[in-house]
Short mmCIF file of C-alpha atoms in Angstrom, two decimals:
data_model
loop_
_atom_site.label_atom_id
_atom_site.label_comp_id
_atom_site.label_asym_id
_atom_site.label_seq_id
_atom_site.Cartn_x
_atom_site.Cartn_y
_atom_site.Cartn_z
CA MET A 1207 49.20 132.44 41.86
CA THR A 1208 48.85 129.88 39.11
CA ALA A 1209 45.40 128.33 38.73
CA LYS A 1210 45.21 124.65 39.48
CA GLN A 1211 44.81 122.57 36.35
CA THR A 1212 41.83 120.22 36.51
CA ARG A 1213 41.80 116.69 35.10
CA SER A 1214 39.34 117.66 32.41
CA SER A 1215 41.44 120.56 31.23
CA ARG A 1216 44.58 118.42 31.20
CA ASN A 1217 42.91 115.79 28.99
CA ARG A 1218 41.21 118.21 26.65
CA ASN A 1219 42.88 118.37 23.23
CA THR A 1220 42.84 121.99 22.19
CA PRO A 1221 43.24 122.22 18.40
CA ARG A 1222 46.08 124.32 17.17
CA LYS A 1223 45.23 127.24 14.94
CA PRO A 1224 46.73 126.81 11.47
CA SER A 1225 49.40 129.21 10.30
CA PRO A 1226 48.28 132.09 8.05
CA GLY A 1227 48.34 131.13 4.37
CA SER A 1228 48.81 127.44 5.10
CA LEU A 1229 46.79 124.56 3.67
CA GLY A 1230 45.18 124.16 7.07
CA GLU A 1231 43.84 127.71 6.97
CA MET A 1232 42.44 127.13 3.47
CA LEU A 1233 40.64 124.00 4.65
CA ASP A 1234 39.24 125.84 7.66
CA ASP A 1235 37.93 128.62 5.43
CA ALA A 1236 36.24 125.99 3.23
CA GLY A 1237 34.48 124.49 6.25
CA PHE A 1238 36.39 121.20 6.15
CA GLN A 1239 35.78 118.95 9.17
CA PRO A 1240 38.31 116.19 9.91
CA LEU A 1241 36.93 112.69 10.37
CA GLY A 1242 39.14 112.04 13.33
CA ARG A 1243 40.49 108.77 11.96
CA ARG A 1244 42.69 107.58 9.18
CA ILE A 1245 41.38 105.43 6.38
CA LYS A 1246 43.73 102.66 5.50
CA ILE A 1247 43.40 100.79 2.25
CA SER A 1248 44.99 97.39 2.22
CA GLU A 1249 44.95 94.53 -0.24
CA ARG A 1250 42.23 92.90 1.83
CA ASP A 1251 39.96 95.92 1.24
CA VAL A 1252 40.17 95.59 -2.54
CA VAL A 1253 37.28 93.60 -4.04
CA LYS A 1254 38.65 90.99 -6.38
CA GLU A 1255 36.58 89.51 -9.16
CA SER A 1256 35.76 85.85 -8.67
CA PRO A 1257 37.07 83.56 -11.39
CA PRO A 1258 34.42 82.01 -13.64
CA PRO A 1259 33.22 78.48 -12.81
CA GLU A 1260 35.48 75.73 -14.07
CA TRP A 1261 32.77 74.40 -16.36
CA VAL A 1262 32.52 77.51 -18.55
CA GLY A 1263 35.40 76.69 -20.90
CA PRO A 1264 34.65 72.96 -21.33
CA VAL A 1265 30.95 73.68 -21.88
CA ALA A 1266 31.58 76.25 -24.61
CA GLU A 1267 34.07 73.98 -26.36
CA PHE A 1268 31.70 71.02 -26.19
CA LEU A 1269 28.69 72.94 -27.51
CA TRP A 1270 30.63 74.32 -30.48
CA SER A 1271 31.96 70.88 -31.38
CA ALA A 1272 28.61 69.08 -31.05
CA LEU A 1273 26.42 71.50 -33.00
CA PRO A 1274 25.87 70.93 -36.74
CA ASP A 1275 28.37 73.01 -38.69
CA PRO A 1276 27.31 73.87 -42.24
CA ALA A 1277 30.76 75.39 -42.90
CA THR A 1278 29.31 78.85 -43.48
CA GLY A 1279 30.56 80.48 -40.30
CA GLN A 1280 27.13 80.08 -38.75
CA TRP A 1281 25.55 77.30 -36.73
CA ASP A 1282 21.91 76.45 -37.32
CA HIS A 1283 19.72 74.76 -34.70
CA LEU A 1284 17.54 73.19 -37.44
CA PHE A 1285 14.57 73.73 -35.10
CA ILE A 1286 15.64 70.72 -33.02
CA SER A 1287 15.10 71.58 -29.37
CA ALA A 1288 18.46 70.24 -28.14
CA PHE A 1289 20.26 72.33 -30.76
CA GLU A 1290 18.12 75.39 -30.00
CA SER A 1291 19.03 75.18 -26.32
CA ALA A 1292 22.72 74.73 -27.14
CA CYS A 1293 22.72 77.83 -29.37
CA GLN A 1294 20.95 79.78 -26.65
CA THR A 1295 23.60 78.71 -24.13
CA LEU A 1296 26.48 79.88 -26.32
CA VAL A 1297 24.81 83.28 -26.63
CA ALA A 1298 24.25 83.41 -22.85
CA LEU A 1299 27.95 82.64 -22.27
CA GLY A 1300 29.05 85.46 -24.56
CA GLU A 1301 30.50 83.01 -27.07
CA ALA A 1302 28.03 83.70 -29.88
CA ALA A 1303 25.59 86.23 -31.24
CA LYS A 1304 22.22 85.65 -32.82
CA ALA A 1305 22.11 85.71 -36.61
CA LEU A 1306 19.34 85.77 -39.18
CA GLY A 1307 17.12 82.75 -39.67
CA GLY A 1308 17.48 81.39 -36.16
CA SER A 1309 21.17 80.58 -36.44
CA ILE A 1310 24.11 81.89 -34.41
CA LYS A 1311 27.58 83.07 -35.30
CA ALA A 1312 30.72 83.10 -33.20
CA SER A 1313 31.37 86.39 -31.39
CA ALA A 1314 34.32 88.33 -32.76
CA HIS A 1315 35.37 89.13 -29.19
CA PRO A 1316 33.97 86.49 -26.79
CA ALA A 1317 33.48 87.80 -23.27
CA LEU A 1318 31.69 86.36 -20.27
CA PRO A 1319 28.62 88.36 -19.24
CA ALA A 1320 28.32 89.78 -15.73
CA THR A 1321 25.57 87.27 -14.97
CA LEU A 1322 26.02 83.65 -16.01
CA PRO A 1323 23.16 81.26 -16.79
CA ARG A 1324 22.10 78.74 -14.16
CA TRP A 1325 24.34 75.71 -13.67
CA ASP A 1326 21.41 73.28 -13.64
CA ASP A 1327 20.11 74.60 -16.96
CA VAL A 1328 23.55 74.45 -18.56
CA ALA A 1329 24.07 70.89 -17.29
CA THR A 1330 20.67 69.80 -18.62
CA ILE A 1331 21.45 71.23 -22.05
CA VAL A 1332 24.83 69.50 -22.19
CA VAL A 1333 23.18 66.18 -21.31
CA SER A 1334 20.40 66.52 -23.88
CA LEU A 1335 22.77 67.65 -26.63
CA ALA A 1336 25.12 64.74 -25.93
CA ALA A 1337 22.17 62.35 -26.18
CA GLN A 1338 20.95 64.04 -29.37
CA VAL A 1339 24.26 63.52 -31.19
CA ASN A 1340 24.82 60.01 -29.75
CA LEU A 1341 27.73 60.96 -27.52
CA LEU A 1342 25.55 59.81 -24.62
CA GLU A 1343 23.60 56.58 -24.94
CA TYR A 1344 21.38 55.35 -22.14
CA ARG A 1345 21.34 51.64 -21.36
CA HIS A 1346 18.62 49.46 -19.86
CA PHE A 1347 18.09 50.00 -16.15
CA THR A 1348 16.76 47.22 -13.94
CA GLY A 1349 13.03 47.70 -13.51
CA ALA A 1350 12.43 49.58 -16.76
CA ARG A 1351 9.66 48.12 -18.92
CA ALA A 1352 11.36 48.53 -22.28
CA ARG A 1353 14.36 46.28 -22.71
CA PRO A 1354 16.02 46.97 -26.06
CA SER A 1355 18.35 44.39 -27.51
CA PRO A 1356 21.98 45.13 -26.56
CA THR A 1357 23.17 43.79 -29.92
CA GLY A 1358 25.36 46.33 -31.66
CA LEU A 1359 25.34 48.76 -28.74
CA ARG A 1360 28.55 50.10 -27.29
CA PRO A 1361 29.07 48.76 -23.76
CA SER A 1362 28.20 51.12 -20.92
CA ASN A 1363 31.10 52.91 -19.27
CA ILE A 1364 29.06 54.94 -16.76
CA ARG A 1365 27.81 52.79 -13.92
CA ALA A 1366 24.39 53.17 -12.32
CA ALA A 1367 24.42 55.28 -9.15
CA HIS A 1368 22.17 57.63 -7.17
CA GLY A 1369 19.00 56.53 -8.94
CA CYS A 1370 20.52 56.90 -12.40
CA GLY A 1371 20.92 54.00 -14.80
CA PRO A 1372 23.95 52.87 -16.80
CA ALA A 1373 25.04 54.67 -19.94
CA TYR A 1374 27.71 54.93 -22.58
CA LEU A 1375 29.53 58.27 -22.72
CA ALA A 1376 31.93 58.99 -25.56
CA PRO A 1377 35.51 59.69 -24.41
CA GLU A 1378 35.44 63.21 -25.88
CA ALA A 1379 32.46 64.11 -23.66
CA PHE A 1380 33.91 62.95 -20.34
CA GLY A 1381 35.70 66.24 -19.72
CA VAL A 1382 32.61 68.44 -19.89
CA PHE A 1383 30.51 66.02 -17.82
CA GLU A 1384 33.19 65.94 -15.14
CA SER A 1385 33.57 69.73 -15.16
CA LEU A 1386 29.82 69.99 -14.43
CA ASP A 1387 30.13 67.44 -11.59
CA LEU A 1388 27.78 65.02 -13.33
CA VAL A 1389 30.24 62.14 -13.51
CA LEU A 1390 32.95 61.09 -11.08
CA GLY A 1391 34.95 57.89 -11.23
CA ALA A 1392 32.82 56.55 -14.11
CA ARG A 1393 29.66 56.88 -11.99
CA TRP A 1394 26.82 59.36 -11.98
CA THR A 1395 27.09 61.83 -9.10
CA GLU A 1396 24.32 62.65 -6.66
CA GLN A 1397 23.63 66.04 -8.26
CA ALA A 1398 23.31 64.38 -11.67
CA GLU A 1399 20.10 62.61 -10.68
CA THR A 1400 17.65 65.51 -10.91
CA ILE A 1401 19.47 66.86 -13.98
CA LEU A 1402 18.79 63.54 -15.71
CA TRP A 1403 15.13 63.71 -14.63
CA ARG A 1404 14.87 66.63 -17.02
CA ASP A 1405 16.02 64.45 -19.94
CA ALA A 1406 13.95 61.46 -18.70
CA PRO A 1407 15.50 58.59 -20.68
CA ASP A 1408 12.97 55.91 -21.61
CA GLU A 1409 15.61 53.24 -21.10
CA TRP A 1410 15.60 53.90 -17.36
CA GLY A 1411 11.83 54.00 -16.88
CA ILE A 1412 12.03 56.32 -13.87
CA ASP A 1413 8.80 57.88 -12.59
CA PHE A 1414 10.13 60.80 -10.60
CA THR A 1415 6.62 62.20 -10.05
CA GLU A 1416 6.32 59.79 -7.11
CA ASP A 1417 9.63 60.88 -5.63
CA ARG A 1418 9.33 62.77 -2.35
CA ARG A 1419 11.50 65.61 -3.65
CA PHE A 1420 9.07 66.14 -6.51
CA THR A 1421 5.92 66.01 -4.40
CA ILE A 1422 7.36 68.36 -1.78
CA ALA A 1423 8.37 70.82 -4.51
CA ARG A 1424 4.85 70.58 -5.96
CA ASP A 1425 3.23 71.34 -2.60
CA ILE A 1426 5.56 74.29 -2.02
CA ALA A 1427 4.73 75.65 -5.48
CA LEU A 1428 1.00 75.37 -4.72
CA ALA A 1429 1.40 77.22 -1.43
CA SER A 1430 3.62 80.04 -2.67
CA VAL A 1431 2.35 81.28 -6.04
CA PRO A 1432 3.59 84.84 -6.70
CA ASP A 1433 0.93 87.38 -7.67
CA ASP A 1434 2.22 87.92 -11.20
CA VAL A 1435 2.42 84.16 -11.78
CA ALA A 1436 -1.12 83.72 -10.43
CA GLU A 1437 -2.43 86.18 -13.00
CA ARG A 1438 -0.80 84.30 -15.85
CA LEU A 1439 -2.07 80.98 -14.53
CA GLU A 1440 -5.65 82.22 -14.43
CA ALA A 1441 -5.30 83.65 -17.93
CA SER A 1442 -4.19 80.23 -19.18
CA ALA A 1443 -7.19 78.55 -17.58
CA VAL A 1444 -9.84 80.72 -19.23
CA ILE A 1445 -10.97 80.51 -22.85
CA THR A 1446 -13.51 83.22 -23.52
CA GLU A 1447 -16.28 83.27 -26.09
CA GLU A 1448 -14.62 86.34 -27.54
CA SER A 1449 -11.42 84.36 -28.13
CA ILE A 1450 -13.36 81.62 -29.93
CA VAL A 1451 -15.15 84.09 -32.20
CA GLU A 1452 -11.90 85.90 -32.99
CA TRP A 1453 -10.16 82.60 -33.81
CA LEU A 1454 -12.96 81.60 -36.20
CA GLU A 1455 -12.84 84.99 -37.93
CA VAL A 1456 -9.11 84.66 -38.55
CA ALA A 1457 -9.54 81.06 -39.73
CA ALA A 1458 -12.29 82.08 -42.15
CA THR A 1459 -9.84 84.48 -43.79
CA HIS A 1460 -6.65 82.41 -43.82
CA ALA A 1461 -7.43 78.70 -43.32
CA PRO A 1462 -7.59 76.58 -46.50
CA THR A 1463 -10.62 74.66 -45.16
CA THR A 1464 -13.66 75.56 -43.11
CA LYS A 1465 -13.03 75.49 -39.37
CA THR A 1466 -15.53 74.72 -36.62
CA ARG A 1467 -15.99 75.77 -33.03
CA ASP A 1468 -14.39 72.49 -31.94
CA ASP A 1469 -11.34 73.35 -34.03
CA ALA A 1470 -11.15 76.70 -32.29
CA LEU A 1471 -11.39 75.14 -28.84
CA LYS A 1472 -8.75 72.54 -29.66
CA SER A 1473 -6.33 75.20 -30.88
CA LEU A 1474 -6.96 77.61 -28.01
CA ARG A 1475 -6.56 74.84 -25.44
CA PHE A 1476 -3.30 73.78 -27.04
CA TRP A 1477 -1.90 77.30 -26.76
CA SER A 1478 -3.16 77.63 -23.19
CA ARG A 1479 -1.19 74.53 -22.24
CA TRP A 1480 1.78 75.87 -24.18
CA ASN A 1481 1.64 79.11 -22.16
CA LEU A 1482 1.45 77.11 -18.92
CA ASN A 1483 4.52 75.10 -19.89
CA GLN A 1484 6.44 78.24 -20.83
CA LEU A 1485 5.70 79.66 -17.41
CA PHE A 1486 7.26 76.65 -15.71
CA PHE A 1487 10.19 76.58 -18.13
CA ARG A 1488 11.10 80.13 -17.12
CA ARG A 1489 9.81 80.73 -13.62
CA TRP A 1490 10.12 77.46 -11.70
CA ARG A 1491 12.96 75.14 -10.70
CA LEU A 1492 12.89 72.03 -8.52
CA HIS A 1493 15.36 73.21 -5.87
CA ASP A 1494 14.31 76.87 -5.84
CA GLY A 1495 10.57 76.84 -6.44
CA TRP A 1496 9.13 79.97 -8.06
CA LEU A 1497 11.77 82.35 -9.36
CA SER A 1498 11.51 86.11 -9.24
CA GLY A 1499 11.54 88.01 -12.51
CA ARG A 1500 15.19 88.88 -11.95
CA GLU A 1501 16.15 85.30 -11.11
CA ALA A 1502 14.32 84.10 -14.21
CA GLU A 1503 16.71 86.14 -16.36
CA ARG A 1504 19.38 83.52 -15.64
CA THR A 1505 17.26 80.63 -16.87
CA LEU A 1506 17.68 78.98 -20.25
CA LEU A 1507 14.64 77.87 -22.20
CA ILE A 1508 14.56 74.07 -22.47
CA GLU A 1509 11.44 73.09 -24.40
CA HIS A 1510 11.89 69.36 -23.76
CA ASP A 1511 12.36 69.70 -19.99
CA SER A 1512 10.46 66.65 -18.72
CA LEU A 1513 10.67 67.78 -15.10
CA SER A 1514 9.01 71.14 -15.76
CA LEU A 1515 6.42 69.58 -18.06
CA ASN A 1516 5.39 67.04 -15.44
CA MET A 1517 5.33 69.65 -12.68
CA ALA A 1518 3.13 71.93 -14.80
CA GLY A 1519 0.57 69.15 -15.22
CA GLU A 1520 0.65 68.03 -11.58
CA PHE A 1521 0.39 71.63 -10.40
CA ALA A 1522 -2.47 72.52 -12.75
CA ALA A 1523 -4.49 69.47 -11.70
CA ARG A 1524 -4.57 70.84 -8.15
CA HIS A 1525 -4.44 74.60 -8.65
CA LEU A 1526 -6.67 74.84 -11.74
CA PRO A 1527 -9.04 71.86 -11.53
CA HIS A 1528 -11.67 73.82 -13.48
CA ALA A 1529 -9.40 73.72 -16.57
CA PRO A 1530 -8.79 70.00 -17.22
CA PHE A 1531 -7.41 70.72 -20.69
CA LEU A 1532 -4.27 71.97 -18.93
CA PHE A 1533 -3.41 68.62 -17.39
CA GLU A 1534 -5.32 65.80 -19.11
#
């Protein structure tokens, strides 16, 4: 009599034993265990590299054309901050390499790095370089104290908008400004406003330190100081007696004239403020607050960044009130 087949035995999948000498037997001997499913690779599973931002090409072309060219195959920043930042940007974009004496030279094989510099830093540098070489000229904005004579000035072709004043922009610079979304339809865009805070044109007379976006960013910075930043802040706020003595000893050896304790304090306070500013140049941004060490690697050093300079002073006045030399 044949045994009755149960439901469980009918549904059980009994694996077939591989034939002797077959690939299946070899895999069994090796202890191979099947996953029980097939892995399908489709075009959707392949990770495709994102194209670079549209501004990369126009920015590189603009920076090369605007920098002083001594016709030696190298470009020198002449220790002018706008030129220094432009050279730094070309290196960060893989377009140039550092050369001796603070200059740069074009890369033999330009290639974009895996990590690009921050858009807001690049945009700020383009704006300041354009202003430095007179491709961008700010015009009087209603409410500004200074009112220069318009005689001999080229008429503005960028209209005031979003808190930004009028300006003249040379035709050859329109492309790069538009690629960075700073100008649209001959008007400043909304995102251009805080970029232009960093250049702070006198002709517009804008006090952004009273703007709510600035004060909120200041309060957030005060409430969220990272530990490593806090250590550097405290170091900037303290001038020890040992530092004063050491400074005077060095001055006695190298200075052409006799230096006093007041000279030492003045110099040490200057460098303390310089260190504070450098911290904000590298580790803080208006829309992001404090940056991590890794995030800071994408920043570009902009020594004339009015936004960071003002934030450093406003922050120090509240966080380090015992060190007035940092904000007065």
